[in-house]
Amino acid sequence: MRAVSFVSQLEFEFKGNVSKCAMSLGDVDNDNDYELVVGNLQGDLAVFKGQQCHPWAEKHNLGMIMVVVIGDVLNEGKNSTVCISGEGLCHIFGMKSDSLLDNEKQSLQLFHTQRLPANTKVALLADVDNDGEVELVLGLTDHVLRTYRWVRINQNPNDFTGKLVGLHKLELADQISSISLNPSTEGSPYILIAQSGGTYIHFQCCDEQAGEFSDGSSGSKLTTPIHHPLASSRMRNPNISSEILGGIRGTRNGETKDSLIAVATLDGTLMLVDGDDILWSFQVDHQLFTITKLDLLGDGEEEVIACAWDGQTYMVNQQRQSVRFQFEEPVSAFTSGKYSITPGTCTPALVYATFSDRVHLYYDVCLPSFKINNFLTAMEQHPESSDLLS
């Protein structure tokens, strides 16, 4: 497998151990630039912006931070930062600027605190029931998946005071490794739940008609979960932990799709899936603990990026062509996405949290190609060079 190197990087100082899902890229302060948010098990939350090596904004004493997500959880048309601890404390932060200068430290404004069930391990923000409002989806260590929606206390359009109200609860027989979304032609997206042995479950939140409930209100219900065994019968360990990522944009049989699924297992299996069909699968000798997606070629198709605990990172396109990048330290968390080095711009980035109180961000990670080209063949395609080969 071909190895690649990335030169452009930033190194942020952030002390403490970072949970696998406590690192996120997004527009924290709604300025159309992308920032990095990191939380640790000691209760510290930090926002990094631009090329500053020290936190641009901080908050402390938040409990054992397990999950950090960025999105419009309040359904007000702008992003907030959601931080959830292992004890079940959910903190929602807005951004309050104390200065007009980007290089001066800002303050995270605590908007809401609420106690949720403890032991949250994964979360996502999305409109899961196709009602135009964003829901918070949580996966817990006790095999339970829950969804919440922000509900306002009063009807003042300028007052977003309220609380998170539980909508659904689904208890599974197996551990929830990760959760993701996949588009559907039936309206509501599919919620994907990774299960042991390289398998997954999907279900939808479907609308109920008004008057279905005893109080005459409308709502949604869960469809029957459907289990996808995939290649579980061929797995070396049917109980191995798995990761899942849906909504991958690409093509299949000449048709553009945005519903491809990537599945990775801790014993090194990586698969690209469409429903129950395994499009390709291959094995590596490293423990894959997380997968993300990123358009590395700029061609509109998204590549699958899988990271191992030792820092080995695999990037695979949809033709199963792959490259690898060796990060030199063991990592506790990994993510990829867009990051703004300078205002008004964004670049593809890979982010690694280490065990040595550092967060490394590699930017401008675009690749020219995945395919290995023969030198003589490439020369023959240029008439001015072909004479030199004869």
PDB file of N, CA and C in Angstrom, residues 111-182:
ATOM      1  N   PHE A 111     -25.625  28.330  28.062  1.00  0.00           N
ATOM      2  CA  PHE A 111     -27.029  28.654  27.820  1.00  0.00           C
ATOM      3  C   PHE A 111     -27.964  27.754  28.612  1.00  0.00           C
ATOM      4  N   HIS A 112     -27.588  26.464  28.755  1.00  0.00           N
ATOM      5  CA  HIS A 112     -28.511  25.526  29.398  1.00  0.00           C
ATOM      6  C   HIS A 112     -27.727  24.345  29.955  1.00  0.00           C
ATOM      7  N   THR A 113     -28.156  23.858  31.107  1.00  0.00           N
ATOM      8  CA  THR A 113     -27.615  22.634  31.705  1.00  0.00           C
ATOM      9  C   THR A 113     -28.771  21.732  32.083  1.00  0.00           C
ATOM     10  N   GLN A 114     -28.641  20.463  31.771  1.00  0.00           N
ATOM     11  CA  GLN A 114     -29.716  19.506  32.052  1.00  0.00           C
ATOM     12  C   GLN A 114     -29.111  18.140  32.316  1.00  0.00           C
ATOM     13  N   ARG A 115     -29.708  17.428  33.264  1.00  0.00           N
ATOM     14  CA  ARG A 115     -29.231  16.081  33.553  1.00  0.00           C
ATOM     15  C   ARG A 115     -29.977  15.076  32.683  1.00  0.00           C
ATOM     16  N   LEU A 116     -29.211  14.288  31.927  1.00  0.00           N
ATOM     17  CA  LEU A 116     -29.735  13.218  31.090  1.00  0.00           C
ATOM     18  C   LEU A 116     -29.271  11.888  31.669  1.00  0.00           C
ATOM     19  N   PRO A 117     -29.763  10.765  31.154  1.00  0.00           N
ATOM     20  CA  PRO A 117     -29.264   9.472  31.637  1.00  0.00           C
ATOM     21  C   PRO A 117     -27.748   9.378  31.506  1.00  0.00           C
ATOM     22  N   ALA A 118     -27.107   8.784  32.482  1.00  0.00           N
ATOM     23  CA  ALA A 118     -25.647   8.694  32.506  1.00  0.00           C
ATOM     24  C   ALA A 118     -25.137   7.714  31.454  1.00  0.00           C
ATOM     25  N   ASN A 119     -23.813   7.774  31.259  1.00  0.00           N
ATOM     26  CA  ASN A 119     -23.083   6.824  30.418  1.00  0.00           C
ATOM     27  C   ASN A 119     -23.352   6.996  28.926  1.00  0.00           C
ATOM     28  N   THR A 120     -23.496   8.239  28.470  1.00  0.00           N
ATOM     29  CA  THR A 120     -23.553   8.497  27.029  1.00  0.00           C
ATOM     30  C   THR A 120     -22.172   8.253  26.426  1.00  0.00           C
ATOM     31  N   LYS A 121     -22.123   7.559  25.286  1.00  0.00           N
ATOM     32  CA  LYS A 121     -20.839   7.292  24.640  1.00  0.00           C
ATOM     33  C   LYS A 121     -20.747   7.869  23.234  1.00  0.00           C
ATOM     34  N   VAL A 122     -21.891   8.015  22.522  1.00  0.00           N
ATOM     35  CA  VAL A 122     -21.894   8.585  21.173  1.00  0.00           C
ATOM     36  C   VAL A 122     -23.119   9.481  21.031  1.00  0.00           C
ATOM     37  N   ALA A 123     -23.043  10.451  20.116  1.00  0.00           N
ATOM     38  CA  ALA A 123     -24.171  11.378  19.901  1.00  0.00           C
ATOM     39  C   ALA A 123     -24.085  11.958  18.508  1.00  0.00           C
ATOM     40  N   LEU A 124     -25.234  12.398  18.000  1.00  0.00           N
ATOM     41  CA  LEU A 124     -25.269  13.153  16.756  1.00  0.00           C
ATOM     42  C   LEU A 124     -26.467  14.094  16.776  1.00  0.00           C
ATOM     43  N   LEU A 125     -26.364  15.154  15.987  1.00  0.00           N
ATOM     44  CA  LEU A 125     -27.435  16.129  15.824  1.00  0.00           C
ATOM     45  C   LEU A 125     -27.928  16.063  14.383  1.00  0.00           C
ATOM     46  N   ALA A 126     -29.238  15.816  14.199  1.00  0.00           N
ATOM     47  CA  ALA A 126     -29.802  15.716  12.855  1.00  0.00           C
ATOM     48  C   ALA A 126     -31.317  15.726  12.947  1.00  0.00           C
ATOM     49  N   ASP A 127     -31.957  16.020  11.832  1.00  0.00           N
ATOM     50  CA  ASP A 127     -33.413  15.931  11.735  1.00  0.00           C
ATOM     51  C   ASP A 127     -33.759  14.482  11.400  1.00  0.00           C
ATOM     52  N   VAL A 128     -34.033  13.683  12.419  1.00  0.00           N
ATOM     53  CA  VAL A 128     -34.217  12.250  12.213  1.00  0.00           C
ATOM     54  C   VAL A 128     -35.642  11.865  11.851  1.00  0.00           C
ATOM     55  N   ASP A 129     -36.617  12.772  12.041  1.00  0.00           N
ATOM     56  CA  ASP A 129     -38.005  12.433  11.731  1.00  0.00           C
ATOM     57  C   ASP A 129     -38.609  13.309  10.635  1.00  0.00           C
ATOM     58  N   ASN A 130     -37.756  14.051   9.938  1.00  0.00           N
ATOM     59  CA  ASN A 130     -38.175  14.811   8.758  1.00  0.00           C
ATOM     60  C   ASN A 130     -39.247  15.856   9.083  1.00  0.00           C
ATOM     61  N   ASP A 131     -39.133  16.472  10.270  1.00  0.00           N
ATOM     62  CA  ASP A 131     -40.108  17.497  10.657  1.00  0.00           C
ATOM     63  C   ASP A 131     -39.538  18.901  10.565  1.00  0.00           C
ATOM     64  N   GLY A 132     -38.326  19.026  10.039  1.00  0.00           N
ATOM     65  CA  GLY A 132     -37.699  20.328   9.897  1.00  0.00           C
ATOM     66  C   GLY A 132     -36.985  20.820  11.132  1.00  0.00           C
ATOM     67  N   GLU A 133     -36.964  20.031  12.211  1.00  0.00           N
ATOM     68  CA  GLU A 133     -36.280  20.414  13.438  1.00  0.00           C
ATOM     69  C   GLU A 133     -35.195  19.394  13.772  1.00  0.00           C
ATOM     70  N   VAL A 134     -34.128  19.884  14.363  1.00  0.00           N
ATOM     71  CA  VAL A 134     -32.987  19.041  14.688  1.00  0.00           C
ATOM     72  C   VAL A 134     -33.224  18.317  16.003  1.00  0.00           C
ATOM     73  N   GLU A 135     -32.897  17.027  16.028  1.00  0.00           N
ATOM     74  CA  GLU A 135     -32.978  16.233  17.255  1.00  0.00           C
ATOM     75  C   GLU A 135     -31.577  15.826  17.708  1.00  0.00           C
ATOM     76  N   LEU A 136     -31.470  15.540  18.995  1.00  0.00           N
ATOM     77  CA  LEU A 136     -30.237  15.033  19.578  1.00  0.00           C
ATOM     78  C   LEU A 136     -30.400  13.535  19.798  1.00  0.00           C
ATOM     79  N   VAL A 137     -29.523  12.743  19.181  1.00  0.00           N
ATOM     80  CA  VAL A 137     -29.583  11.288  19.281  1.00  0.00           C
ATOM     81  C   VAL A 137     -28.401  10.815  20.118  1.00  0.00           C
ATOM     82  N   LEU A 138     -28.683  10.040  21.168  1.00  0.00           N
ATOM     83  CA  LEU A 138     -27.650   9.563  22.090  1.00  0.00           C
ATOM     84  C   LEU A 138     -27.602   8.050  22.098  1.00  0.00           C
ATOM     85  N   GLY A 139     -26.384   7.509  22.082  1.00  0.00           N
ATOM     86  CA  GLY A 139     -26.168   6.090  22.298  1.00  0.00           C
ATOM     87  C   GLY A 139     -25.474   5.882  23.633  1.00  0.00           C
ATOM     88  N   LEU A 140     -26.025   5.012  24.476  1.00  0.00           N
ATOM     89  CA  LEU A 140     -25.520   4.806  25.834  1.00  0.00           C
ATOM     90  C   LEU A 140     -24.830   3.458  25.950  1.00  0.00           C
ATOM     91  N   THR A 141     -24.033   3.329  27.008  1.00  0.00           N
ATOM     92  CA  THR A 141     -23.290   2.085  27.205  1.00  0.00           C
ATOM     93  C   THR A 141     -24.169   0.928  27.657  1.00  0.00           C
ATOM     94  N   ASP A 142     -25.424   1.196  28.045  1.00  0.00           N
ATOM     95  CA  ASP A 142     -26.321   0.131  28.505  1.00  0.00           C
ATOM     96  C   ASP A 142     -27.255  -0.360  27.393  1.00  0.00           C
ATOM     97  N   HIS A 143     -26.769  -0.284  26.122  1.00  0.00           N
ATOM     98  CA  HIS A 143     -27.496  -0.816  24.964  1.00  0.00           C
ATOM     99  C   HIS A 143     -28.737  -0.009  24.608  1.00  0.00           C
ATOM    100  N   VAL A 144     -28.847   1.230  25.070  1.00  0.00           N
ATOM    101  CA  VAL A 144     -30.051   2.033  24.839  1.00  0.00           C
ATOM    102  C   VAL A 144     -29.725   3.208  23.929  1.00  0.00           C
ATOM    103  N   LEU A 145     -30.630   3.481  22.990  1.00  0.00           N
ATOM    104  CA  LEU A 145     -30.549   4.662  22.141  1.00  0.00           C
ATOM    105  C   LEU A 145     -31.729   5.571  22.447  1.00  0.00           C
ATOM    106  N   ARG A 146     -31.476   6.857  22.635  1.00  0.00           N
ATOM    107  CA  ARG A 146     -32.518   7.821  22.968  1.00  0.00           C
ATOM    108  C   ARG A 146     -32.439   9.024  22.015  1.00  0.00           C
ATOM    109  N   THR A 147     -33.587   9.626  21.748  1.00  0.00           N
ATOM    110  CA  THR A 147     -33.633  10.855  20.962  1.00  0.00           C
ATOM    111  C   THR A 147     -34.324  11.944  21.777  1.00  0.00           C
ATOM    112  N   TYR A 148     -33.850  13.187  21.586  1.00  0.00           N
ATOM    113  CA  TYR A 148     -34.380  14.348  22.305  1.00  0.00           C
ATOM    114  C   TYR A 148     -34.596  15.491  21.318  1.00  0.00           C
ATOM    115  N   ARG A 149     -35.533  16.369  21.668  1.00  0.00           N
ATOM    116  CA  ARG A 149     -35.754  17.592  20.901  1.00  0.00           C
ATOM    117  C   ARG A 149     -35.873  18.762  21.862  1.00  0.00           C
ATOM    118  N   TRP A 150     -35.332  19.907  21.442  1.00  0.00           N
ATOM    119  CA  TRP A 150     -35.431  21.115  22.259  1.00  0.00           C
ATOM    120  C   TRP A 150     -36.840  21.673  22.165  1.00  0.00           C
ATOM    121  N   VAL A 151     -37.470  21.888  23.315  1.00  0.00           N
ATOM    122  CA  VAL A 151     -38.830  22.423  23.382  1.00  0.00           C
ATOM    123  C   VAL A 151     -38.804  23.720  24.174  1.00  0.00           C
ATOM    124  N   ARG A 152     -39.341  24.784  23.581  1.00  0.00           N
ATOM    125  CA  ARG A 152     -39.362  26.079  24.256  1.00  0.00           C
ATOM    126  C   ARG A 152     -40.427  26.115  25.342  1.00  0.00           C
ATOM    127  N   ILE A 153     -40.135  26.894  26.386  1.00  0.00           N
ATOM    128  CA  ILE A 153     -41.085  27.047  27.487  1.00  0.00           C
ATOM    129  C   ILE A 153     -42.193  28.023  27.128  1.00  0.00           C
ATOM    130  N   ASN A 154     -41.871  29.088  26.389  1.00  0.00           N
ATOM    131  CA  ASN A 154     -42.880  30.073  26.005  1.00  0.00           C
ATOM    132  C   ASN A 154     -42.863  30.247  24.492  1.00  0.00           C
ATOM    133  N   GLN A 155     -43.810  31.021  23.986  1.00  0.00           N
ATOM    134  CA  GLN A 155     -43.992  31.194  22.555  1.00  0.00           C
ATOM    135  C   GLN A 155     -43.342  32.462  22.007  1.00  0.00           C
ATOM    136  N   ASN A 156     -42.569  33.151  22.811  1.00  0.00           N
ATOM    137  CA  ASN A 156     -41.863  34.336  22.333  1.00  0.00           C
ATOM    138  C   ASN A 156     -40.838  33.918  21.282  1.00  0.00           C
ATOM    139  N   PRO A 157     -40.953  34.425  20.036  1.00  0.00           N
ATOM    140  CA  PRO A 157     -40.037  33.967  18.983  1.00  0.00           C
ATOM    141  C   PRO A 157     -38.583  34.327  19.233  1.00  0.00           C
ATOM    142  N   ASN A 158     -38.309  35.271  20.117  1.00  0.00           N
ATOM    143  CA  ASN A 158     -36.943  35.678  20.412  1.00  0.00           C
ATOM    144  C   ASN A 158     -36.397  35.050  21.687  1.00  0.00           C
ATOM    145  N   ASP A 159     -37.210  34.236  22.355  1.00  0.00           N
ATOM    146  CA  ASP A 159     -36.804  33.595  23.606  1.00  0.00           C
ATOM    147  C   ASP A 159     -36.723  32.086  23.376  1.00  0.00           C
ATOM    148  N   PHE A 160     -35.489  31.538  23.415  1.00  0.00           N
ATOM    149  CA  PHE A 160     -35.292  30.116  23.147  1.00  0.00           C
ATOM    150  C   PHE A 160     -35.134  29.312  24.431  1.00  0.00           C
ATOM    151  N   THR A 161     -35.505  29.878  25.567  1.00  0.00           N
ATOM    152  CA  THR A 161     -35.430  29.162  26.831  1.00  0.00           C
ATOM    153  C   THR A 161     -36.325  27.929  26.784  1.00  0.00           C
ATOM    154  N   GLY A 162     -35.811  26.805  27.238  1.00  0.00           N
ATOM    155  CA  GLY A 162     -36.591  25.569  27.202  1.00  0.00           C
ATOM    156  C   GLY A 162     -35.804  24.422  27.790  1.00  0.00           C
ATOM    157  N   LYS A 163     -36.058  23.217  27.283  1.00  0.00           N
ATOM    158  CA  LYS A 163     -35.345  22.039  27.761  1.00  0.00           C
ATOM    159  C   LYS A 163     -35.406  20.946  26.697  1.00  0.00           C
ATOM    160  N   LEU A 164     -34.534  19.958  26.866  1.00  0.00           N
ATOM    161  CA  LEU A 164     -34.532  18.794  25.981  1.00  0.00           C
ATOM    162  C   LEU A 164     -35.584  17.798  26.474  1.00  0.00           C
ATOM    163  N   VAL A 165     -36.472  17.402  25.574  1.00  0.00           N
ATOM    164  CA  VAL A 165     -37.557  16.481  25.906  1.00  0.00           C
ATOM    165  C   VAL A 165     -37.322  15.162  25.167  1.00  0.00           C
ATOM    166  N   GLY A 166     -37.418  14.068  25.901  1.00  0.00           N
ATOM    167  CA  GLY A 166     -37.223  12.758  25.302  1.00  0.00           C
ATOM    168  C   GLY A 166     -38.339  12.393  24.340  1.00  0.00           C
ATOM    169  N   LEU A 167     -37.961  11.847  23.175  1.00  0.00           N
ATOM    170  CA  LEU A 167     -38.936  11.449  22.162  1.00  0.00           C
ATOM    171  C   LEU A 167     -39.036   9.938  22.017  1.00  0.00           C
ATOM    172  N   HIS A 168     -37.894   9.273  21.903  1.00  0.00           N
ATOM    173  CA  HIS A 168     -37.883   7.835  21.649  1.00  0.00           C
ATOM    174  C   HIS A 168     -36.846   7.152  22.533  1.00  0.00           C
ATOM    175  N   LYS A 169     -37.083   5.895  22.762  1.00  0.00           N
ATOM    176  CA  LYS A 169     -36.125   5.045  23.463  1.00  0.00           C
ATOM    177  C   LYS A 169     -36.142   3.672  22.806  1.00  0.00           C
ATOM    178  N   LEU A 170     -34.950   3.193  22.441  1.00  0.00           N
ATOM    179  CA  LEU A 170     -34.823   1.879  21.814  1.00  0.00           C
ATOM    180  C   LEU A 170     -33.759   1.096  22.555  1.00  0.00           C
ATOM    181  N   GLU A 171     -34.138  -0.068  23.061  1.00  0.00           N
ATOM    182  CA  GLU A 171     -33.186  -0.921  23.775  1.00  0.00           C
ATOM    183  C   GLU A 171     -32.768  -2.064  22.876  1.00  0.00           C
ATOM    184  N   LEU A 172     -31.463  -2.263  22.740  1.00  0.00           N
ATOM    185  CA  LEU A 172     -30.908  -3.275  21.852  1.00  0.00           C
ATOM    186  C   LEU A 172     -30.305  -4.412  22.652  1.00  0.00           C
ATOM    187  N   ALA A 173     -30.143  -5.530  21.977  1.00  0.00           N
ATOM    188  CA  ALA A 173     -29.577  -6.697  22.650  1.00  0.00           C
ATOM    189  C   ALA A 173     -28.065  -6.632  22.725  1.00  0.00           C
ATOM    190  N   ASP A 174     -27.460  -5.811  21.865  1.00  0.00           N
ATOM    191  CA  ASP A 174     -26.000  -5.748  21.784  1.00  0.00           C
ATOM    192  C   ASP A 174     -25.521  -4.333  22.085  1.00  0.00           C
ATOM    193  N   GLN A 175     -24.233  -4.222  22.337  1.00  0.00           N
ATOM    194  CA  GLN A 175     -23.621  -2.939  22.651  1.00  0.00           C
ATOM    195  C   GLN A 175     -23.693  -1.990  21.453  1.00  0.00           C
ATOM    196  N   ILE A 176     -23.959  -0.722  21.708  1.00  0.00           N
ATOM    197  CA  ILE A 176     -23.954   0.303  20.658  1.00  0.00           C
ATOM    198  C   ILE A 176     -22.527   0.812  20.509  1.00  0.00           C
ATOM    199  N   SER A 177     -21.926   0.521  19.359  1.00  0.00           N
ATOM    200  CA  SER A 177     -20.552   0.963  19.129  1.00  0.00           C
ATOM    201  C   SER A 177     -20.504   2.377  18.583  1.00  0.00           C
ATOM    202  N   SER A 178     -21.355   2.677  17.610  1.00  0.00           N
ATOM    203  CA  SER A 178     -21.430   4.025  17.046  1.00  0.00           C
ATOM    204  C   SER A 178     -22.778   4.180  16.353  1.00  0.00           C
ATOM    205  N   ILE A 179     -23.144   5.414  16.051  1.00  0.00           N
ATOM    206  CA  ILE A 179     -24.400   5.690  15.355  1.00  0.00           C
ATOM    207  C   ILE A 179     -24.125   6.657  14.217  1.00  0.00           C
ATOM    208  N   SER A 180     -24.960   6.570  13.175  1.00  0.00           N
ATOM    209  CA  SER A 180     -24.807   7.446  12.027  1.00  0.00           C
ATOM    210  C   SER A 180     -26.151   7.573  11.330  1.00  0.00           C
ATOM    211  N   LEU A 181     -26.206   8.392  10.284  1.00  0.00           N
ATOM    212  CA  LEU A 181     -27.424   8.585   9.507  1.00  0.00           C
ATOM    213  C   LEU A 181     -27.188   8.194   8.060  1.00  0.00           C
ATOM    214  N   ASN A 182     -28.260   7.759   7.388  1.00  0.00           N
ATOM    215  CA  ASN A 182     -28.208   7.454   5.966  1.00  0.00           C
ATOM    216  C   ASN A 182     -29.477   7.986   5.309  1.00  0.00           C
TER     217      ASN A 182
END
